[in-house]
PDB file of C-alpha atoms in Angstrom:
ATOM      1  CA  UNK A  17      55.806 -48.561 -26.757  1.00 60.00           C
ATOM      2  CA  UNK A  18      55.223 -49.405 -30.442  1.00 68.00           C
ATOM      3  CA  UNK A  19      52.879 -52.144 -31.651  1.00 68.00           C
ATOM      4  CA  UNK A  20      54.483 -54.058 -34.515  1.00 72.00           C
ATOM      5  CA  UNK A  21      52.323 -54.444 -37.511  1.00 75.00           C
ATOM      6  CA  UNK A  22      49.742 -52.258 -36.281  1.00 76.00           C
ATOM      7  CA  UNK A  23      47.498 -52.164 -39.349  1.00 81.00           C
ATOM      8  CA  UNK A  24      47.336 -55.767 -39.441  1.00 83.00           C
ATOM      9  CA  UNK A  25      46.569 -56.039 -35.660  1.00 82.00           C
ATOM     10  CA  UNK A  26      44.025 -53.315 -36.083  1.00 82.00           C
ATOM     11  CA  UNK A  27      42.137 -55.213 -39.140  1.00 82.00           C
ATOM     12  CA  UNK A  28      42.290 -58.357 -36.951  1.00 82.00           C
ATOM     13  CA  UNK A  29      40.629 -56.593 -34.070  1.00 82.00           C
ATOM     14  CA  UNK A  30      37.929 -54.887 -36.276  1.00 79.00           C
ATOM     15  CA  UNK A  31      37.280 -58.215 -38.077  1.00 78.00           C
ATOM     16  CA  UNK A  32      36.456 -59.749 -34.715  1.00 78.00           C
ATOM     17  CA  UNK A  33      34.143 -56.896 -33.660  1.00 79.00           C
ATOM     18  CA  UNK A  34      30.462 -58.067 -33.563  1.00 74.00           C
ATOM     19  CA  UNK A  35      29.301 -54.382 -33.583  1.00 74.00           C
ATOM     20  CA  UNK A  36      31.327 -53.667 -36.784  1.00 75.00           C
ATOM     21  CA  UNK A  37      30.585 -56.991 -38.369  1.00 72.00           C
ATOM     22  CA  UNK A  38      26.825 -56.241 -37.925  1.00 71.00           C
ATOM     23  CA  UNK A  39      26.878 -53.003 -39.876  1.00 73.00           C
ATOM     24  CA  UNK A  40      29.665 -53.888 -42.291  1.00 72.00           C
ATOM     25  CA  UNK A  41      28.929 -57.542 -43.161  1.00 70.00           C
ATOM     26  CA  UNK A  42      28.454 -58.434 -46.954  1.00 70.00           C
ATOM     27  CA  UNK A  43      25.961 -61.087 -47.990  1.00 69.00           C
ATOM     28  CA  UNK A  44      26.754 -64.362 -49.224  1.00 69.00           C
ATOM     29  CA  UNK A  45      26.589 -64.627 -52.851  1.00 66.00           C
ATOM     30  CA  UNK A  46      23.962 -67.413 -53.522  1.00 66.00           C
ATOM     31  CA  UNK A  47      24.283 -69.645 -56.430  1.00 67.00           C
ATOM     32  CA  UNK A  48      21.798 -68.317 -59.137  1.00 67.00           C
ATOM     33  CA  UNK A  49      19.318 -70.817 -59.848  1.00 67.00           C
ATOM     34  CA  UNK A  50      18.111 -71.950 -63.366  1.00 70.00           C
ATOM     35  CA  UNK A  51      15.251 -70.130 -64.947  1.00 72.00           C
ATOM     36  CA  UNK A  52      11.789 -71.466 -64.191  1.00 73.00           C
ATOM     37  CA  UNK A  53      10.172 -73.570 -66.757  1.00 72.00           C
ATOM     38  CA  UNK A  54       7.690 -71.096 -67.614  1.00 74.00           C
ATOM     39  CA  UNK A  55      10.583 -68.744 -68.987  1.00 73.00           C
ATOM     40  CA  UNK A  56      12.271 -71.200 -71.352  1.00 74.00           C
ATOM     41  CA  UNK A  57       9.429 -73.594 -72.566  1.00 76.00           C
ATOM     42  CA  UNK A  58       8.214 -73.320 -76.287  1.00 75.00           C
ATOM     43  CA  UNK A  59       5.100 -71.313 -76.152  1.00 76.00           C
ATOM     44  CA  UNK A  60       2.992 -68.738 -78.283  1.00 80.00           C
ATOM     45  CA  UNK A  61       3.440 -64.931 -77.566  1.00 82.00           C
ATOM     46  CA  UNK A  62       1.610 -63.853 -74.442  1.00 85.00           C
ATOM     47  CA  UNK A  63       0.718 -67.360 -73.729  1.00 84.00           C
ATOM     48  CA  UNK A  64       2.714 -66.903 -70.325  1.00 85.00           C
ATOM     49  CA  UNK A  65       2.544 -63.475 -69.334  1.00 87.00           C
ATOM     50  CA  UNK A  66       2.849 -61.361 -66.083  1.00 86.00           C
ATOM     51  CA  UNK A  67       1.075 -58.104 -65.395  1.00 84.00           C
ATOM     52  CA  UNK A  68       1.579 -55.137 -63.044  1.00 83.00           C
ATOM     53  CA  UNK A  69       0.560 -51.484 -62.482  1.00 83.00           C
ATOM     54  CA  UNK A  70       2.432 -48.388 -62.947  1.00 82.00           C
ATOM     55  CA  UNK A  71       1.731 -44.738 -62.048  1.00 76.00           C
ATOM     56  CA  UNK A  72      -0.282 -42.654 -61.408  1.00 83.00           C
ATOM     57  CA  UNK A  73       0.228 -40.471 -64.261  1.00 84.00           C
ATOM     58  CA  UNK A  74      -1.219 -37.159 -64.448  1.00 85.00           C
ATOM     59  CA  UNK A  75      -3.337 -35.922 -67.640  1.00 83.00           C
ATOM     60  CA  UNK A  76      -5.561 -33.030 -68.025  1.00 82.00           C
ATOM     61  CA  UNK A  77      -8.650 -35.076 -67.187  1.00 82.00           C
ATOM     62  CA  UNK A  78      -7.102 -36.343 -63.839  1.00 84.00           C
ATOM     63  CA  UNK A  79      -5.046 -39.389 -62.837  1.00 86.00           C
ATOM     64  CA  UNK A  80      -4.399 -42.588 -64.776  1.00 87.00           C
ATOM     65  CA  UNK A  81      -2.471 -45.751 -64.404  1.00 87.00           C
ATOM     66  CA  UNK A  82      -0.752 -48.080 -66.834  1.00 87.00           C
ATOM     67  CA  UNK A  83      -1.225 -51.577 -66.961  1.00 87.00           C
ATOM     68  CA  UNK A  84       1.635 -53.584 -68.234  1.00 88.00           C
ATOM     69  CA  UNK A  85       1.447 -57.108 -69.643  1.00 90.00           C
ATOM     70  CA  UNK A  86       4.505 -58.774 -70.654  1.00 88.00           C
ATOM     71  CA  UNK A  87       5.355 -62.015 -72.229  1.00 87.00           C
ATOM     72  CA  UNK A  88       7.534 -64.230 -70.061  1.00 85.00           C
ATOM     73  CA  UNK A  89       9.218 -66.044 -72.888  1.00 83.00           C
ATOM     74  CA  UNK A  90       9.716 -63.664 -75.735  1.00 82.00           C
ATOM     75  CA  UNK A  91       9.575 -60.491 -73.623  1.00 84.00           C
ATOM     76  CA  UNK A  92       7.065 -58.732 -75.427  1.00 85.00           C
ATOM     77  CA  UNK A  93       5.128 -55.842 -73.872  1.00 88.00           C
ATOM     78  CA  UNK A  94       1.446 -54.481 -73.999  1.00 90.00           C
ATOM     79  CA  UNK A  95       0.371 -51.333 -72.364  1.00 89.00           C
ATOM     80  CA  UNK A  96      -3.001 -50.361 -71.550  1.00 89.00           C
ATOM     81  CA  UNK A  97      -4.536 -47.275 -69.639  1.00 88.00           C
ATOM     82  CA  UNK A  98      -7.146 -47.378 -66.658  1.00 86.00           C
ATOM     83  CA  UNK A  99      -8.730 -44.706 -64.595  1.00 85.00           C
ATOM     84  CA  UNK A 100      -8.534 -46.415 -61.185  1.00 81.00           C
ATOM     85  CA  UNK A 101      -6.885 -49.322 -59.332  1.00 78.00           C
ATOM     86  CA  UNK A 102     -10.011 -51.227 -59.119  1.00 77.00           C
ATOM     87  CA  UNK A 103     -10.819 -54.746 -60.033  1.00 74.00           C
ATOM     88  CA  UNK A 104     -13.398 -53.666 -62.395  1.00 77.00           C
ATOM     89  CA  UNK A 105     -10.869 -51.365 -64.390  1.00 80.00           C
ATOM     90  CA  UNK A 106      -8.075 -54.064 -64.457  1.00 80.00           C
ATOM     91  CA  UNK A 107     -10.825 -56.532 -65.747  1.00 81.00           C
ATOM     92  CA  UNK A 108     -11.835 -54.204 -68.582  1.00 84.00           C
ATOM     93  CA  UNK A 109      -8.080 -53.790 -69.424  1.00 85.00           C
ATOM     94  CA  UNK A 110      -7.409 -57.763 -69.226  1.00 85.00           C
ATOM     95  CA  UNK A 111     -10.434 -58.065 -71.680  1.00 84.00           C
ATOM     96  CA  UNK A 112      -8.865 -55.682 -74.231  1.00 88.00           C
ATOM     97  CA  UNK A 113      -5.579 -57.384 -73.795  1.00 88.00           C
ATOM     98  CA  UNK A 114      -7.269 -60.911 -74.296  1.00 86.00           C
ATOM     99  CA  UNK A 115      -8.933 -59.523 -77.466  1.00 85.00           C
ATOM    100  CA  UNK A 116      -5.920 -57.991 -79.100  1.00 86.00           C
ATOM    101  CA  UNK A 117      -3.203 -60.444 -77.920  1.00 85.00           C
ATOM    102  CA  UNK A 118      -4.935 -63.902 -77.378  1.00 84.00           C
ATOM    103  CA  UNK A 119      -6.144 -65.779 -74.269  1.00 84.00           C
ATOM    104  CA  UNK A 120      -2.996 -66.717 -72.003  1.00 85.00           C
ATOM    105  CA  UNK A 121      -2.704 -69.882 -70.148  1.00 84.00           C
ATOM    106  CA  UNK A 122      -0.732 -68.573 -67.084  1.00 83.00           C
ATOM    107  CA  UNK A 123      -0.723 -65.259 -65.576  1.00 83.00           C
ATOM    108  CA  UNK A 124       1.851 -63.951 -63.061  1.00 83.00           C
ATOM    109  CA  UNK A 125       1.308 -60.880 -60.785  1.00 80.00           C
ATOM    110  CA  UNK A 126       2.022 -59.808 -57.355  1.00 76.00           C
ATOM    111  CA  UNK A 127      -0.453 -59.987 -54.273  1.00 68.00           C
ATOM    112  CA  UNK A 128      -2.256 -56.762 -54.998  1.00 61.00           C
ATOM    113  CA  UNK A 129      -6.044 -56.528 -54.001  1.00 57.00           C
ATOM    114  CA  UNK A 130      -7.046 -55.765 -57.560  1.00 51.00           C
ATOM    115  CA  UNK A 131      -5.236 -58.876 -58.786  1.00 58.00           C
ATOM    116  CA  UNK A 132      -6.750 -60.846 -55.964  1.00 57.00           C
ATOM    117  CA  UNK A 133     -10.324 -59.883 -56.892  1.00 60.00           C
ATOM    118  CA  UNK A 134      -9.399 -60.414 -60.619  1.00 55.00           C
ATOM    119  CA  UNK A 135      -8.443 -64.178 -59.713  1.00 58.00           C
ATOM    120  CA  UNK A 136     -11.807 -64.387 -57.557  1.00 60.00           C
ATOM    121  CA  UNK A 137     -13.821 -63.196 -60.605  1.00 53.00           C
ATOM    122  CA  UNK A 138     -12.075 -65.802 -62.889  1.00 53.00           C
ATOM    123  CA  UNK A 139     -12.783 -68.554 -60.311  1.00 55.00           C
ATOM    124  CA  UNK A 140     -16.438 -67.932 -60.494  1.00 52.00           C
ATOM    125  CA  UNK A 141     -16.641 -68.636 -64.159  1.00 46.00           C
ATOM    126  CA  UNK A 142     -17.557 -71.975 -65.509  1.00 50.00           C
ATOM    127  CA  UNK A 143     -14.493 -72.737 -67.189  1.00 45.00           C
ATOM    128  CA  UNK A 144     -15.182 -76.372 -67.805  1.00 52.00           C
ATOM    129  CA  UNK A 145     -18.449 -75.776 -69.555  1.00 52.00           C
ATOM    130  CA  UNK A 146     -16.747 -73.128 -71.851  1.00 43.00           C
ATOM    131  CA  UNK A 147     -13.631 -75.470 -72.597  1.00 46.00           C
ATOM    132  CA  UNK A 148     -16.359 -78.123 -73.681  1.00 50.00           C
ATOM    133  CA  UNK A 149     -17.991 -75.819 -76.044  1.00 46.00           C
ATOM    134  CA  UNK A 150     -14.988 -73.537 -77.315  1.00 40.00           C
ATOM    135  CA  UNK A 151     -11.884 -75.504 -76.407  1.00 44.00           C
ATOM    136  CA  UNK A 152     -10.801 -72.728 -74.352  1.00 50.00           C
ATOM    137  CA  UNK A 153      -8.573 -73.491 -71.450  1.00 54.00           C
ATOM    138  CA  UNK A 154      -8.700 -72.170 -67.825  1.00 71.00           C
ATOM    139  CA  UNK A 155      -6.334 -69.247 -67.073  1.00 77.00           C
ATOM    140  CA  UNK A 156      -4.008 -70.284 -64.202  1.00 79.00           C
ATOM    141  CA  UNK A 157      -3.377 -67.256 -62.083  1.00 79.00           C
ATOM    142  CA  UNK A 158      -0.242 -67.329 -60.003  1.00 79.00           C
ATOM    143  CA  UNK A 159       0.807 -64.769 -57.242  1.00 77.00           C
ATOM    144  CA  UNK A 160       4.258 -64.011 -56.300  1.00 75.00           C
ATOM    145  CA  UNK A 161       4.850 -64.871 -52.502  1.00 72.00           C
ATOM    146  CA  UNK A 162       4.759 -62.041 -49.970  1.00 67.00           C
ATOM    147  CA  UNK A 163       7.981 -60.264 -49.108  1.00 64.00           C
ATOM    148  CA  UNK A 164       9.452 -61.696 -52.244  1.00 64.00           C
ATOM    149  CA  UNK A 165       9.345 -58.766 -55.037  1.00 62.00           C
ATOM    150  CA  UNK A 166      12.507 -60.498 -56.937  1.00 65.00           C
ATOM    151  CA  UNK A 167       9.742 -62.990 -58.060  1.00 72.00           C
ATOM    152  CA  UNK A 168       8.239 -60.353 -60.408  1.00 71.00           C
ATOM    153  CA  UNK A 169      11.698 -59.401 -62.001  1.00 77.00           C
ATOM    154  CA  UNK A 170      10.489 -60.194 -65.598  1.00 78.00           C
ATOM    155  CA  UNK A 171       7.666 -57.658 -65.300  1.00 77.00           C
ATOM    156  CA  UNK A 172       9.358 -55.044 -63.155  1.00 80.00           C
ATOM    157  CA  UNK A 173      12.135 -54.585 -65.811  1.00 82.00           C
ATOM    158  CA  UNK A 174       9.559 -53.670 -68.451  1.00 82.00           C
ATOM    159  CA  UNK A 175       8.067 -51.277 -66.003  1.00 83.00           C
ATOM    160  CA  UNK A 176      11.371 -49.665 -65.448  1.00 83.00           C
ATOM    161  CA  UNK A 177      11.862 -49.328 -69.338  1.00 81.00           C
ATOM    162  CA  UNK A 178       8.375 -47.808 -69.662  1.00 83.00           C
ATOM    163  CA  UNK A 179       8.990 -45.262 -67.141  1.00 83.00           C
ATOM    164  CA  UNK A 180      12.457 -44.357 -68.438  1.00 82.00           C
ATOM    165  CA  UNK A 181      10.847 -43.781 -71.791  1.00 82.00           C
ATOM    166  CA  UNK A 182       7.995 -41.819 -70.346  1.00 81.00           C
ATOM    167  CA  UNK A 183      10.356 -39.657 -68.269  1.00 82.00           C
ATOM    168  CA  UNK A 184      12.529 -38.756 -71.359  1.00 79.00           C
ATOM    169  CA  UNK A 185       9.515 -38.230 -73.436  1.00 77.00           C
ATOM    170  CA  UNK A 186       6.978 -36.309 -71.572  1.00 78.00           C
ATOM    171  CA  UNK A 187       9.415 -34.358 -68.984  1.00 74.00           C
ATOM    172  CA  UNK A 188       6.947 -32.112 -67.145  1.00 76.00           C
ATOM    173  CA  UNK A 189       4.361 -31.646 -70.059  1.00 77.00           C
ATOM    174  CA  UNK A 190       0.737 -32.491 -69.384  1.00 78.00           C
ATOM    175  CA  UNK A 191      -1.205 -34.386 -72.154  1.00 81.00           C
ATOM    176  CA  UNK A 192      -4.682 -35.487 -72.599  1.00 84.00           C
ATOM    177  CA  UNK A 193      -5.822 -38.936 -72.167  1.00 83.00           C
ATOM    178  CA  UNK A 194      -5.783 -39.795 -75.756  1.00 85.00           C
ATOM    179  CA  UNK A 195      -2.413 -38.210 -76.291  1.00 83.00           C
ATOM    180  CA  UNK A 196      -1.109 -39.993 -73.322  1.00 84.00           C
ATOM    181  CA  UNK A 197      -2.264 -43.458 -74.732  1.00 85.00           C
ATOM    182  CA  UNK A 198      -0.794 -42.610 -78.079  1.00 85.00           C
ATOM    183  CA  UNK A 199       2.559 -41.869 -76.488  1.00 84.00           C
ATOM    184  CA  UNK A 200       2.148 -45.112 -74.621  1.00 86.00           C
ATOM    185  CA  UNK A 201       1.438 -47.130 -77.869  1.00 86.00           C
ATOM    186  CA  UNK A 202       4.665 -45.623 -79.262  1.00 84.00           C
ATOM    187  CA  UNK A 203       6.656 -46.566 -76.237  1.00 85.00           C
ATOM    188  CA  UNK A 204       5.187 -50.263 -76.577  1.00 86.00           C
ATOM    189  CA  UNK A 205       6.234 -50.278 -80.393  1.00 85.00           C
ATOM    190  CA  UNK A 206       9.770 -49.146 -79.167  1.00 83.00           C
ATOM    191  CA  UNK A 207      10.274 -51.601 -76.420  1.00 84.00           C
ATOM    192  CA  UNK A 208       9.018 -54.495 -78.724  1.00 84.00           C
ATOM    193  CA  UNK A 209      11.460 -53.334 -81.421  1.00 80.00           C
ATOM    194  CA  UNK A 210      14.476 -53.664 -79.090  1.00 80.00           C
ATOM    195  CA  UNK A 211      17.078 -56.321 -79.868  1.00 79.00           C
ATOM    196  CA  UNK A 212      17.403 -59.003 -77.358  1.00 76.00           C
ATOM    197  CA  UNK A 213      20.342 -60.968 -78.901  1.00 74.00           C
ATOM    198  CA  UNK A 214      23.714 -59.793 -79.916  1.00 74.00           C
ATOM    199  CA  UNK A 215      23.625 -56.955 -82.546  1.00 73.00           C
ATOM    200  CA  UNK A 216      26.385 -57.534 -84.972  1.00 71.00           C
ATOM    201  CA  UNK A 217      27.810 -54.650 -87.195  1.00 73.00           C
ATOM    202  CA  UNK A 218      28.449 -57.090 -90.233  1.00 73.00           C
ATOM    203  CA  UNK A 219      25.689 -56.367 -92.575  1.00 72.00           C
ATOM    204  CA  UNK A 220      26.185 -60.219 -93.592  1.00 75.00           C
ATOM    205  CA  UNK A 221      25.138 -61.481 -90.153  1.00 72.00           C
ATOM    206  CA  UNK A 222      21.317 -62.033 -89.656  1.00 71.00           C
ATOM    207  CA  UNK A 223      19.374 -59.529 -88.042  1.00 73.00           C
ATOM    208  CA  UNK A 224      19.064 -59.516 -84.230  1.00 76.00           C
ATOM    209  CA  UNK A 225      16.044 -60.986 -82.704  1.00 76.00           C
ATOM    210  CA  UNK A 226      13.454 -58.559 -81.239  1.00 76.00           C
ATOM    211  CA  UNK A 227       9.991 -59.378 -79.688  1.00 80.00           C
ATOM    212  CA  UNK A 228       8.273 -57.759 -82.477  1.00 79.00           C
ATOM    213  CA  UNK A 229       9.354 -60.663 -85.020  1.00 77.00           C
ATOM    214  CA  UNK A 230       6.974 -62.807 -82.867  1.00 78.00           C
ATOM    215  CA  UNK A 231       4.148 -60.320 -82.804  1.00 80.00           C
ATOM    216  CA  UNK A 232       4.251 -59.536 -86.477  1.00 67.00           C
ATOM    217  CA  UNK A 233       4.979 -62.015 -89.438  1.00 50.00           C
ATOM    218  CA  UNK A 234       6.403 -61.236 -92.520  1.00 40.00           C
ATOM    219  CA  UNK A 235       4.846 -57.752 -93.633  1.00 42.00           C
ATOM    220  CA  UNK A 236       3.074 -57.798 -97.206  1.00 41.00           C
ATOM    221  CA  UNK A 237       0.980 -55.159 -98.936  1.00 39.00           C
ATOM    222  CA  UNK A 238      -2.365 -56.232 -99.909  1.00 42.00           C
ATOM    223  CA  UNK A 239      -4.258 -59.442 -99.820  1.00 44.00           C
ATOM    224  CA  UNK A 240      -3.512 -62.087-102.541  1.00 49.00           C
ATOM    225  CA  UNK A 241      -6.426 -62.904-104.926  1.00 50.00           C
ATOM    226  CA  UNK A 242      -7.293 -66.587-104.167  1.00 50.00           C
ATOM    227  CA  UNK A 243      -8.992 -66.680-107.535  1.00 53.00           C
ATOM    228  CA  UNK A 244      -5.822 -66.099-109.593  1.00 50.00           C
ATOM    229  CA  UNK A 245      -3.167 -67.852-107.438  1.00 52.00           C
ATOM    230  CA  UNK A 246      -2.577 -71.393-108.091  1.00 57.00           C
ATOM    231  CA  UNK A 247      -3.032 -73.912-105.259  1.00 57.00           C
ATOM    232  CA  UNK A 248       0.565 -75.404-105.509  1.00 62.00           C
ATOM    233  CA  UNK A 249       1.768 -71.707-105.111  1.00 62.00           C
ATOM    234  CA  UNK A 250      -0.374 -71.034-102.062  1.00 61.00           C
ATOM    235  CA  UNK A 251       1.008 -74.345-100.482  1.00 69.00           C
ATOM    236  CA  UNK A 252       4.515 -73.408-101.133  1.00 70.00           C
ATOM    237  CA  UNK A 253       3.983 -70.011 -99.471  1.00 64.00           C
ATOM    238  CA  UNK A 254       2.353 -71.556 -96.511  1.00 64.00           C
ATOM    239  CA  UNK A 255       5.214 -74.105 -96.107  1.00 70.00           C
ATOM    240  CA  UNK A 256       7.796 -71.201 -96.384  1.00 65.00           C
ATOM    241  CA  UNK A 257       6.044 -68.895 -93.824  1.00 65.00           C
ATOM    242  CA  UNK A 258       5.984 -72.172 -91.421  1.00 66.00           C
ATOM    243  CA  UNK A 259       9.652 -72.703 -91.927  1.00 70.00           C
ATOM    244  CA  UNK A 260      10.565 -69.041 -91.361  1.00 66.00           C
ATOM    245  CA  UNK A 261       8.653 -69.274 -87.781  1.00 66.00           C
ATOM    246  CA  UNK A 262      10.485 -72.336 -87.002  1.00 66.00           C
ATOM    247  CA  UNK A 263      13.768 -70.981 -88.009  1.00 68.00           C
ATOM    248  CA  UNK A 264      13.021 -67.839 -85.939  1.00 67.00           C
ATOM    249  CA  UNK A 265      12.058 -69.915 -82.931  1.00 68.00           C
ATOM    250  CA  UNK A 266      15.254 -71.981 -83.190  1.00 70.00           C
ATOM    251  CA  UNK A 267      17.361 -69.005 -83.440  1.00 70.00           C
ATOM    252  CA  UNK A 268      15.705 -67.523 -80.359  1.00 66.00           C
ATOM    253  CA  UNK A 269      16.313 -70.654 -78.358  1.00 64.00           C
ATOM    254  CA  UNK A 270      19.886 -70.832 -79.244  1.00 66.00           C
ATOM    255  CA  UNK A 271      20.981 -67.374 -79.244  1.00 64.00           C
ATOM    256  CA  UNK A 272      18.684 -65.610 -76.686  1.00 67.00           C
ATOM    257  CA  UNK A 273      18.757 -68.298 -73.975  1.00 66.00           C
ATOM    258  CA  UNK A 274      22.338 -69.397 -74.729  1.00 63.00           C
ATOM    259  CA  UNK A 275      23.168 -65.793 -74.160  1.00 64.00           C
ATOM    260  CA  UNK A 276      21.412 -65.781 -70.494  1.00 65.00           C
ATOM    261  CA  UNK A 277      23.322 -69.043 -69.684  1.00 59.00           C
ATOM    262  CA  UNK A 278      26.630 -67.292 -70.355  1.00 57.00           C
ATOM    263  CA  UNK A 279      25.602 -64.286 -68.289  1.00 56.00           C
ATOM    264  CA  UNK A 280      24.857 -66.699 -65.138  1.00 54.00           C
ATOM    265  CA  UNK A 281      28.602 -68.376 -65.647  1.00 50.00           C
ATOM    266  CA  UNK A 282      30.194 -64.991 -65.608  1.00 51.00           C
ATOM    267  CA  UNK A 283      29.046 -64.435 -61.925  1.00 52.00           C
ATOM    268  CA  UNK A 284      31.148 -64.420 -59.104  1.00 54.00           C
ATOM    269  CA  UNK A 285      32.069 -67.658 -57.198  1.00 54.00           C
ATOM    270  CA  UNK A 286      29.566 -68.644 -54.381  1.00 64.00           C
ATOM    271  CA  UNK A 287      30.228 -70.326 -51.116  1.00 69.00           C
ATOM    272  CA  UNK A 288      27.889 -71.749 -48.653  1.00 73.00           C
ATOM    273  CA  UNK A 289      28.253 -70.665 -44.896  1.00 74.00           C
ATOM    274  CA  UNK A 290      30.686 -72.643 -42.694  1.00 76.00           C
ATOM    275  CA  UNK A 291      29.543 -74.630 -39.749  1.00 78.00           C
ATOM    276  CA  UNK A 292      30.195 -72.615 -36.667  1.00 71.00           C
ATOM    277  CA  UNK A 293      30.529 -69.310 -38.695  1.00 70.00           C
ATOM    278  CA  UNK A 294      28.619 -66.320 -37.171  1.00 72.00           C
ATOM    279  CA  UNK A 295      26.046 -65.153 -39.632  1.00 76.00           C
ATOM    280  CA  UNK A 296      23.727 -62.241 -39.732  1.00 74.00           C
ATOM    281  CA  UNK A 297      19.966 -62.958 -40.792  1.00 76.00           C
ATOM    282  CA  UNK A 298      18.369 -59.966 -42.278  1.00 72.00           C
ATOM    283  CA  UNK A 299      14.360 -59.072 -42.246  1.00 73.00           C
ATOM    284  CA  UNK A 300      12.754 -56.525 -44.340  1.00 69.00           C
ATOM    285  CA  UNK A 301      10.566 -55.313 -41.590  1.00 72.00           C
ATOM    286  CA  UNK A 302      13.437 -54.510 -39.204  1.00 75.00           C
ATOM    287  CA  UNK A 303      16.347 -51.999 -39.350  1.00 73.00           C
ATOM    288  CA  UNK A 304      19.762 -53.384 -39.767  1.00 65.00           C
ATOM    289  CA  UNK A 305      20.728 -52.841 -35.948  1.00 68.00           C
ATOM    290  CA  UNK A 306      17.854 -55.150 -35.057  1.00 72.00           C
ATOM    291  CA  UNK A 307      18.959 -58.156 -37.183  1.00 69.00           C
TER     292      UNK A 307
END
């Protein structure tokens, strides 16, 4: 005998097969939520930051790890080197970070034991007494939930950029610790100089925004002689610099954040599961056959 429309019948049979659907089922596209408030609020550079470890990297003196600090708002990065994954090593790197970039208000990290120890150390400090004397606010440490690595996407992306640069720069070479730290500093400057808004080929258009613009103000050679400069001229200069900073932040919010909204709108259409539909619930600690 001959089955009419055999391909259609075969597809229908396979579509109803529970075993086949278990292995070939595709996940439903969930609607992309809005960015959290900490990613879009008006803040200073590194006021809201995330941190993570990368490595190990091998140098002539032994193994080292890279501590990555990244700004959640302006996407700037800060790299440092530690010789161990201990809480003490991270505490020293964090002190260097605060001394060079300023004290953050909110820190994000994963659930690593070294970060947990860091949070416990900060919890033993009398922040209220320090705040009363020096107006320093307490650092709020937030950990990503267990089994939810996507919560740290904004710093994991910076880890990927750093690894890609080191892979292309170092290759199989073995450097000293000082040489490796110098290469990491060059990578840091390169990542901070990347454009995060649309790069136009028209020379009349404004330059694209980069994180370096928020880390460094308008470059000037030398210091002005305050005894020679008139007070009115100095006041105009201060107002001009403030206006430049305000315009830059306004451009950042309109161009960069607006660009991210457009990317979210281009995603595929989503649909919720229908009542009575057979679904497959995944689990990170089990194989697909056991879902």
